[in-house]
Amino acid sequence: MARRSSRLGVVLRGAVAMSLAGLGALGSGCQSGKGGLVSAQARANALKVNHEAYATLGYRLAWRGFPLMTAGAKVKFFDIFGDVVVVQETSSQVSVLEAASGATRWSDQLANPLTKFVGNIRDGNRLICSSESQAFFLDVQTGNLLDKQHLDKVVNTRPVQSGAELIYGTASGEVFAHLTLRGLRLWGNSLSGGIEVNPVVVGDTIGFVSQTGEVAFLTPDTGSSTGRGQMAGGAEVEPAASDTMMFVASLDHSLYGFRAQDGSKAWRKRTEWPIRHQPVYHDGRVYCTIDGE
């Protein structure tokens, strides 16, 4: 199964990368240029860089990048995929920038500005951008549209890729696999509530969380369940995962660890407040911001 890749080196030398999202959020307050696009100069003027503050933290600005932005739009998705940075804004405009320099490789508006997109993944030389009803396959180098496939259901999450399958969650609680080789539905399974947070790869399974608090681990080839668990509440942030467990920040004032092999609860950390921050797993430990602590 393909995992989302993110090179730490790119993140560190591009403290600038964080400014990309900030610049995008300024679109509504900047003057628009030709065709309703906000000019790079307008965005540069709107966000001043405090070089001394970067230096205090031990960083220096490596570059500033300017994906195409429509006036009034905001950055919706920001992903680092190896040698490229992919930025998608709320009017369906997608830009691919060079991770080493910030130069724009290409930009394209994939659909109607009102089209809802759910997330992007990279598959080799293809960028797969998913809306709630279609999957767009783009050449990472050129931006050429390679294919566009309709999805069997209206989806609510970014997909997890497993070989030729794209696996999505829906607001109705259904999980299904879309076979990209034929553009057809391959299998489906259901949870007890709507799925609003992105699924994660957990070893050889894919973990899902529903808004009723059901946790499910499904095999990518057939969609069969290896185990299910239950929380008292749902979640609004994507879980974290190791090779054997999924870690869920819940709105029921708890941080959970669930085993993928059978869905059983390994542990529960109770908190004073609902948890609305995404946990991170690293080197045998789980990190999560807890409000009030």
GROMACS .gro file of C-alpha atoms in nm:
model
  293
    1MET     CA    1   0.000   0.000   0.000
    2ALA     CA    2   0.125   0.345  -0.084
    3ARG     CA    3   0.193   0.580   0.204
    4ARG     CA    4   0.192   0.957   0.183
    5SER     CA    5   0.556   1.068   0.167
    6SER     CA    6   0.700   1.380   0.326
    7ARG     CA    7   1.070   1.460   0.328
    8LEU     CA    8   1.172   1.618   0.656
    9GLY     CA    9   1.455   1.803   0.484
   10VAL     CA   10   1.211   1.987   0.260
   11VAL     CA   11   1.006   2.093   0.559
   12LEU     CA   12   1.306   2.217   0.755
   13ARG     CA   13   1.473   2.423   0.487
   14GLY     CA   14   1.139   2.557   0.374
   15ALA     CA   15   1.007   2.726   0.679
   16VAL     CA   16   0.878   2.912   0.372
   17ALA     CA   17   0.649   2.622   0.297
   18MET     CA   18   0.439   2.726   0.593
   19SER     CA   19   0.403   3.074   0.448
   20LEU     CA   20   0.243   2.933   0.135
   21ALA     CA   21  -0.073   2.843   0.324
   22GLY     CA   22  -0.071   3.178   0.497
   23LEU     CA   23  -0.045   3.361   0.167
   24GLY     CA   24  -0.333   3.163   0.027
   25ALA     CA   25  -0.556   3.263   0.315
   26LEU     CA   26  -0.498   3.627   0.221
   27GLY     CA   27  -0.663   3.585  -0.118
   28SER     CA   28  -0.988   3.748  -0.011
   29GLY     CA   29  -0.809   4.062   0.101
   30CYS     CA   30  -0.584   4.115  -0.201
   31GLN     CA   31  -0.654   4.292  -0.527
   32SER     CA   32  -0.719   4.050  -0.808
   33GLY     CA   33  -0.525   4.056  -1.129
   34LYS     CA   34  -0.617   3.938  -1.477
   35GLY     CA   35  -0.881   3.667  -1.479
   36GLY     CA   36  -0.959   3.710  -1.110
   37LEU     CA   37  -0.623   3.566  -1.000
   38VAL     CA   38  -0.437   3.726  -0.711
   39SER     CA   39  -0.092   3.839  -0.824
   40ALA     CA   40   0.223   3.706  -0.661
   41GLN     CA   41   0.336   4.061  -0.587
   42ALA     CA   42   0.011   4.139  -0.404
   43ARG     CA   43   0.055   3.833  -0.185
   44ALA     CA   44   0.421   3.910  -0.123
   45ASN     CA   45   0.328   4.260  -0.010
   46ALA     CA   46   0.049   4.127   0.213
   47LEU     CA   47   0.276   3.894   0.410
   48LYS     CA   48   0.596   4.045   0.542
   49VAL     CA   49   0.873   3.809   0.648
   50ASN     CA   50   1.042   3.859   0.985
   51HIS     CA   51   1.387   3.723   0.906
   52GLU     CA   52   1.513   3.788   1.258
   53ALA     CA   53   1.240   3.569   1.405
   54TYR     CA   54   1.339   3.284   1.174
   55ALA     CA   55   1.704   3.328   1.273
   56THR     CA   56   1.616   3.315   1.643
   57LEU     CA   57   1.469   2.969   1.588
   58GLY     CA   58   1.772   2.859   1.388
   59TYR     CA   59   1.605   2.883   1.046
   60ARG     CA   60   1.651   3.097   0.741
   61LEU     CA   61   1.411   3.159   0.456
   62ALA     CA   62   1.512   2.941   0.161
   63TRP     CA   63   1.245   3.052  -0.089
   64ARG     CA   64   0.896   3.192  -0.129
   65GLY     CA   65   0.654   3.021  -0.366
   66PHE     CA   66   0.334   3.154  -0.521
   67PRO     CA   67   0.079   2.899  -0.645
   68LEU     CA   68  -0.201   3.046  -0.855
   69MET     CA   69  -0.478   3.178  -0.629
   70THR     CA   70  -0.824   3.300  -0.724
   71ALA     CA   71  -0.942   3.617  -0.556
   72GLY     CA   72  -1.142   3.523  -0.247
   73ALA     CA   73  -1.014   3.163  -0.239
   74LYS     CA   74  -0.811   3.001   0.038
   75VAL     CA   75  -0.563   2.715   0.046
   76LYS     CA   76  -0.753   2.391   0.112
   77PHE     CA   77  -0.488   2.122   0.068
   78PHE     CA   78  -0.112   2.151   0.112
   79ASP     CA   79   0.097   1.837   0.050
   80ILE     CA   80   0.468   1.762   0.015
   81PHE     CA   81   0.515   1.469  -0.225
   82GLY     CA   82   0.889   1.409  -0.261
   83ASP     CA   83   1.027   1.661  -0.509
   84VAL     CA   84   0.707   1.865  -0.539
   85VAL     CA   85   0.475   2.071  -0.323
   86VAL     CA   86   0.108   2.048  -0.422
   87VAL     CA   87  -0.126   2.332  -0.330
   88GLN     CA   88  -0.499   2.323  -0.402
   89GLU     CA   89  -0.728   2.616  -0.327
   90THR     CA   90  -1.103   2.632  -0.271
   91SER     CA   91  -1.182   2.728  -0.632
   92SER     CA   92  -1.039   2.397  -0.765
   93GLN     CA   93  -0.708   2.553  -0.875
   94VAL     CA   94  -0.416   2.311  -0.833
   95SER     CA   95  -0.051   2.420  -0.846
   96VAL     CA   96   0.259   2.202  -0.839
   97LEU     CA   97   0.576   2.373  -0.713
   98GLU     CA   98   0.937   2.256  -0.706
   99ALA     CA   99   1.022   2.157  -0.348
  100ALA     CA  100   1.383   2.266  -0.395
  101SER     CA  101   1.316   2.618  -0.523
  102GLY     CA  102   0.947   2.709  -0.493
  103ALA     CA  103   0.919   2.762  -0.869
  104THR     CA  104   0.578   2.677  -1.013
  105ARG     CA  105   0.594   2.372  -1.236
  106TRP     CA  106   0.232   2.401  -1.353
  107SER     CA  107  -0.115   2.512  -1.245
  108ASP     CA  108  -0.463   2.412  -1.360
  109GLN     CA  109  -0.823   2.460  -1.256
  110LEU     CA  110  -0.966   2.109  -1.251
  111ALA     CA  111  -1.338   2.177  -1.223
  112ASN     CA  112  -1.608   2.428  -1.145
  113PRO     CA  113  -1.505   2.665  -0.862
  114LEU     CA  114  -1.791   2.526  -0.650
  115THR     CA  115  -1.677   2.163  -0.684
  116LYS     CA  116  -1.590   2.008  -0.348
  117PHE     CA  117  -1.254   1.827  -0.340
  118VAL     CA  118  -1.158   1.582  -0.064
  119GLY     CA  119  -0.781   1.545  -0.105
  120ASN     CA  120  -0.478   1.457  -0.316
  121ILE     CA  121  -0.236   1.165  -0.330
  122ARG     CA  122   0.063   1.084  -0.549
  123ASP     CA  123   0.113   0.759  -0.739
  124GLY     CA  124   0.454   0.765  -0.906
  125ASN     CA  125   0.429   1.014  -1.191
  126ARG     CA  126   0.056   1.066  -1.138
  127LEU     CA  127  -0.115   1.315  -0.911
  128ILE     CA  128  -0.461   1.189  -0.815
  129CYS     CA  129  -0.699   1.466  -0.712
  130SER     CA  130  -1.033   1.346  -0.579
  131SER     CA  131  -1.354   1.545  -0.574
  132GLU     CA  132  -1.663   1.409  -0.401
  133SER     CA  133  -1.776   1.246  -0.728
  134GLN     CA  134  -1.468   1.210  -0.954
  135ALA     CA  135  -1.100   1.118  -0.954
  136PHE     CA  136  -0.867   1.328  -1.173
  137PHE     CA  137  -0.537   1.171  -1.284
  138LEU     CA  138  -0.271   1.429  -1.376
  139ASP     CA  139   0.087   1.401  -1.499
  140VAL     CA  140   0.306   1.536  -1.217
  141GLN     CA  141   0.562   1.671  -1.464
  142THR     CA  142   0.333   1.849  -1.709
  143GLY     CA  143  -0.012   1.876  -1.552
  144ASN     CA  144  -0.170   1.697  -1.850
  145LEU     CA  145  -0.499   1.524  -1.767
  146LEU     CA  146  -0.434   1.151  -1.809
  147ASP     CA  147  -0.776   1.025  -1.705
  148LYS     CA  148  -1.095   1.125  -1.523
  149GLN     CA  149  -1.315   0.862  -1.360
  150HIS     CA  150  -1.655   0.887  -1.195
  151LEU     CA  151  -1.693   0.739  -0.846
  152ASP     CA  152  -1.974   0.501  -0.752
  153LYS     CA  153  -2.072   0.703  -0.442
  154VAL     CA  154  -2.034   1.060  -0.321
  155VAL     CA  155  -1.719   1.042  -0.110
  156ASN     CA  156  -1.621   1.233   0.201
  157THR     CA  157  -1.253   1.151   0.255
  158ARG     CA  158  -0.917   1.152   0.080
  159PRO     CA  159  -0.855   0.799  -0.052
  160VAL     CA  160  -0.600   0.548   0.061
  161GLN     CA  161  -0.430   0.381  -0.236
  162SER     CA  162  -0.358   0.010  -0.248
  163GLY     CA  163  -0.218  -0.098  -0.584
  164ALA     CA  164  -0.482  -0.013  -0.845
  165GLU     CA  165  -0.748   0.058  -0.580
  166LEU     CA  166  -0.857   0.390  -0.429
  167ILE     CA  167  -1.042   0.334  -0.102
  168TYR     CA  168  -1.281   0.606   0.020
  169GLY     CA  169  -1.518   0.674   0.308
  170THR     CA  170  -1.862   0.829   0.264
  171ALA     CA  171  -2.103   1.039   0.470
  172SER     CA  172  -2.345   0.745   0.477
  173GLY     CA  173  -2.087   0.529   0.656
  174GLU     CA  174  -1.998   0.316   0.355
  175VAL     CA  175  -1.638   0.235   0.265
  176PHE     CA  176  -1.574   0.128  -0.093
  177ALA     CA  177  -1.283   0.050  -0.324
  178HIS     CA  178  -1.262   0.208  -0.669
  179LEU     CA  179  -1.064   0.002  -0.920
  180THR     CA  180  -0.870   0.251  -1.132
  181LEU     CA  181  -0.783  -0.002  -1.404
  182ARG     CA  182  -1.149  -0.016  -1.509
  183GLY     CA  183  -1.301   0.283  -1.334
  184LEU     CA  184  -1.544   0.058  -1.143
  185ARG     CA  185  -1.641  -0.018  -0.785
  186LEU     CA  186  -1.462  -0.329  -0.651
  187TRP     CA  187  -1.605  -0.386  -0.301
  188GLY     CA  188  -1.790  -0.214  -0.018
  189ASN     CA  189  -1.831  -0.235   0.359
  190SER     CA  190  -2.022  -0.026   0.613
  191LEU     CA  191  -1.975   0.144   0.948
  192SER     CA  192  -2.254   0.254   1.179
  193GLY     CA  193  -2.211   0.627   1.120
  194GLY     CA  194  -2.087   0.877   0.864
  195ILE     CA  195  -1.713   0.890   0.790
  196GLU     CA  196  -1.570   1.241   0.801
  197VAL     CA  197  -1.201   1.191   0.887
  198ASN     CA  198  -0.947   1.046   0.646
  199PRO     CA  199  -0.859   0.676   0.671
  200VAL     CA  200  -0.504   0.565   0.753
  201VAL     CA  201  -0.284   0.269   0.661
  202VAL     CA  202  -0.221   0.041   0.961
  203GLY     CA  203   0.017  -0.236   0.858
  204ASP     CA  204  -0.171  -0.453   0.606
  205THR     CA  205  -0.508  -0.297   0.688
  206ILE     CA  206  -0.683   0.037   0.652
  207GLY     CA  207  -0.832   0.202   0.959
  208PHE     CA  208  -1.158   0.399   0.956
  209VAL     CA  209  -1.343   0.596   1.224
  210SER     CA  210  -1.712   0.689   1.207
  211GLN     CA  211  -1.893   0.977   1.374
  212THR     CA  212  -2.075   0.735   1.604
  213GLY     CA  213  -1.736   0.623   1.739
  214GLU     CA  214  -1.708   0.293   1.554
  215VAL     CA  215  -1.353   0.190   1.459
  216ALA     CA  216  -1.297  -0.060   1.177
  217PHE     CA  217  -0.991  -0.220   1.020
  218LEU     CA  218  -1.046  -0.347   0.665
  219THR     CA  219  -0.830  -0.545   0.424
  220PRO     CA  220  -0.764  -0.353   0.100
  221ASP     CA  221  -0.807  -0.649  -0.136
  222THR     CA  222  -1.157  -0.761  -0.031
  223GLY     CA  223  -1.278  -0.505   0.222
  224SER     CA  224  -1.331  -0.772   0.487
  225SER     CA  225  -1.297  -0.666   0.850
  226THR     CA  226  -1.007  -0.783   1.066
  227GLY     CA  227  -1.162  -0.621   1.373
  228ARG     CA  228  -1.389  -0.348   1.504
  229GLY     CA  229  -1.393  -0.135   1.816
  230GLN     CA  230  -1.610   0.133   1.974
  231MET     CA  231  -1.562   0.472   2.136
  232ALA     CA  232  -1.817   0.684   2.320
  233GLY     CA  233  -1.787   0.962   2.061
  234GLY     CA  234  -1.661   1.040   1.711
  235ALA     CA  235  -1.357   1.231   1.586
  236GLU     CA  236  -1.290   1.539   1.377
  237VAL     CA  237  -0.917   1.488   1.306
  238GLU     CA  238  -0.735   1.217   1.113
  239PRO     CA  239  -0.596   0.933   1.329
  240ALA     CA  240  -0.228   0.842   1.353
  241ALA     CA  241  -0.096   0.490   1.300
  242SER     CA  242   0.193   0.255   1.359
  243ASP     CA  243   0.233  -0.078   1.181
  244THR     CA  244   0.002  -0.251   1.430
  245MET     CA  245  -0.214   0.016   1.596
  246MET     CA  246  -0.431   0.319   1.523
  247PHE     CA  247  -0.442   0.619   1.757
  248VAL     CA  248  -0.766   0.818   1.764
  249ALA     CA  249  -0.827   1.161   1.917
  250SER     CA  250  -1.193   1.151   2.017
  251LEU     CA  251  -1.454   1.412   2.097
  252ASP     CA  252  -1.547   1.199   2.402
  253HIS     CA  253  -1.253   1.353   2.595
  254SER     CA  254  -1.017   1.063   2.521
  255LEU     CA  255  -0.714   0.954   2.321
  256TYR     CA  256  -0.735   0.587   2.221
  257GLY     CA  257  -0.504   0.316   2.096
  258PHE     CA  258  -0.671   0.033   1.897
  259ARG     CA  259  -0.512  -0.291   1.774
  260ALA     CA  260  -0.550  -0.355   1.400
  261GLN     CA  261  -0.540  -0.734   1.436
  262ASP     CA  262  -0.878  -0.755   1.610
  263GLY     CA  263  -1.002  -0.399   1.671
  264SER     CA  264  -0.959  -0.428   2.046
  265LYS     CA  265  -0.884  -0.125   2.263
  266ALA     CA  266  -0.525  -0.132   2.388
  267TRP     CA  267  -0.554   0.180   2.605
  268ARG     CA  268  -0.749   0.499   2.668
  269LYS     CA  269  -0.614   0.831   2.795
  270ARG     CA  270  -0.897   1.042   2.939
  271THR     CA  271  -0.875   1.421   2.916
  272GLU     CA  272  -1.072   1.715   3.051
  273TRP     CA  273  -1.164   1.842   2.705
  274PRO     CA  274  -1.265   1.697   2.366
  275ILE     CA  275  -0.952   1.645   2.156
  276ARG     CA  276  -0.949   1.842   1.830
  277HIS     CA  277  -0.579   1.810   1.745
  278GLN     CA  278  -0.437   1.534   1.527
  279PRO     CA  279  -0.211   1.288   1.711
  280VAL     CA  280   0.132   1.198   1.575
  281TYR     CA  281   0.309   0.863   1.613
  282HIS     CA  282   0.690   0.855   1.616
  283ASP     CA  283   0.942   0.601   1.739
  284GLY     CA  284   0.710   0.416   1.974
  285ARG     CA  285   0.540   0.722   2.121
  286VAL     CA  286   0.217   0.909   2.052
  287TYR     CA  287   0.214   1.289   2.071
  288CYS     CA  288  -0.103   1.497   2.088
  289THR     CA  289  -0.189   1.851   2.196
  290ILE     CA  290  -0.445   1.849   2.478
  291ASP     CA  291  -0.635   2.174   2.531
  292GLY     CA  292  -0.597   2.309   2.883
  293GLU     CA  293  -0.278   2.108   2.954
   0.00000   0.00000   0.00000
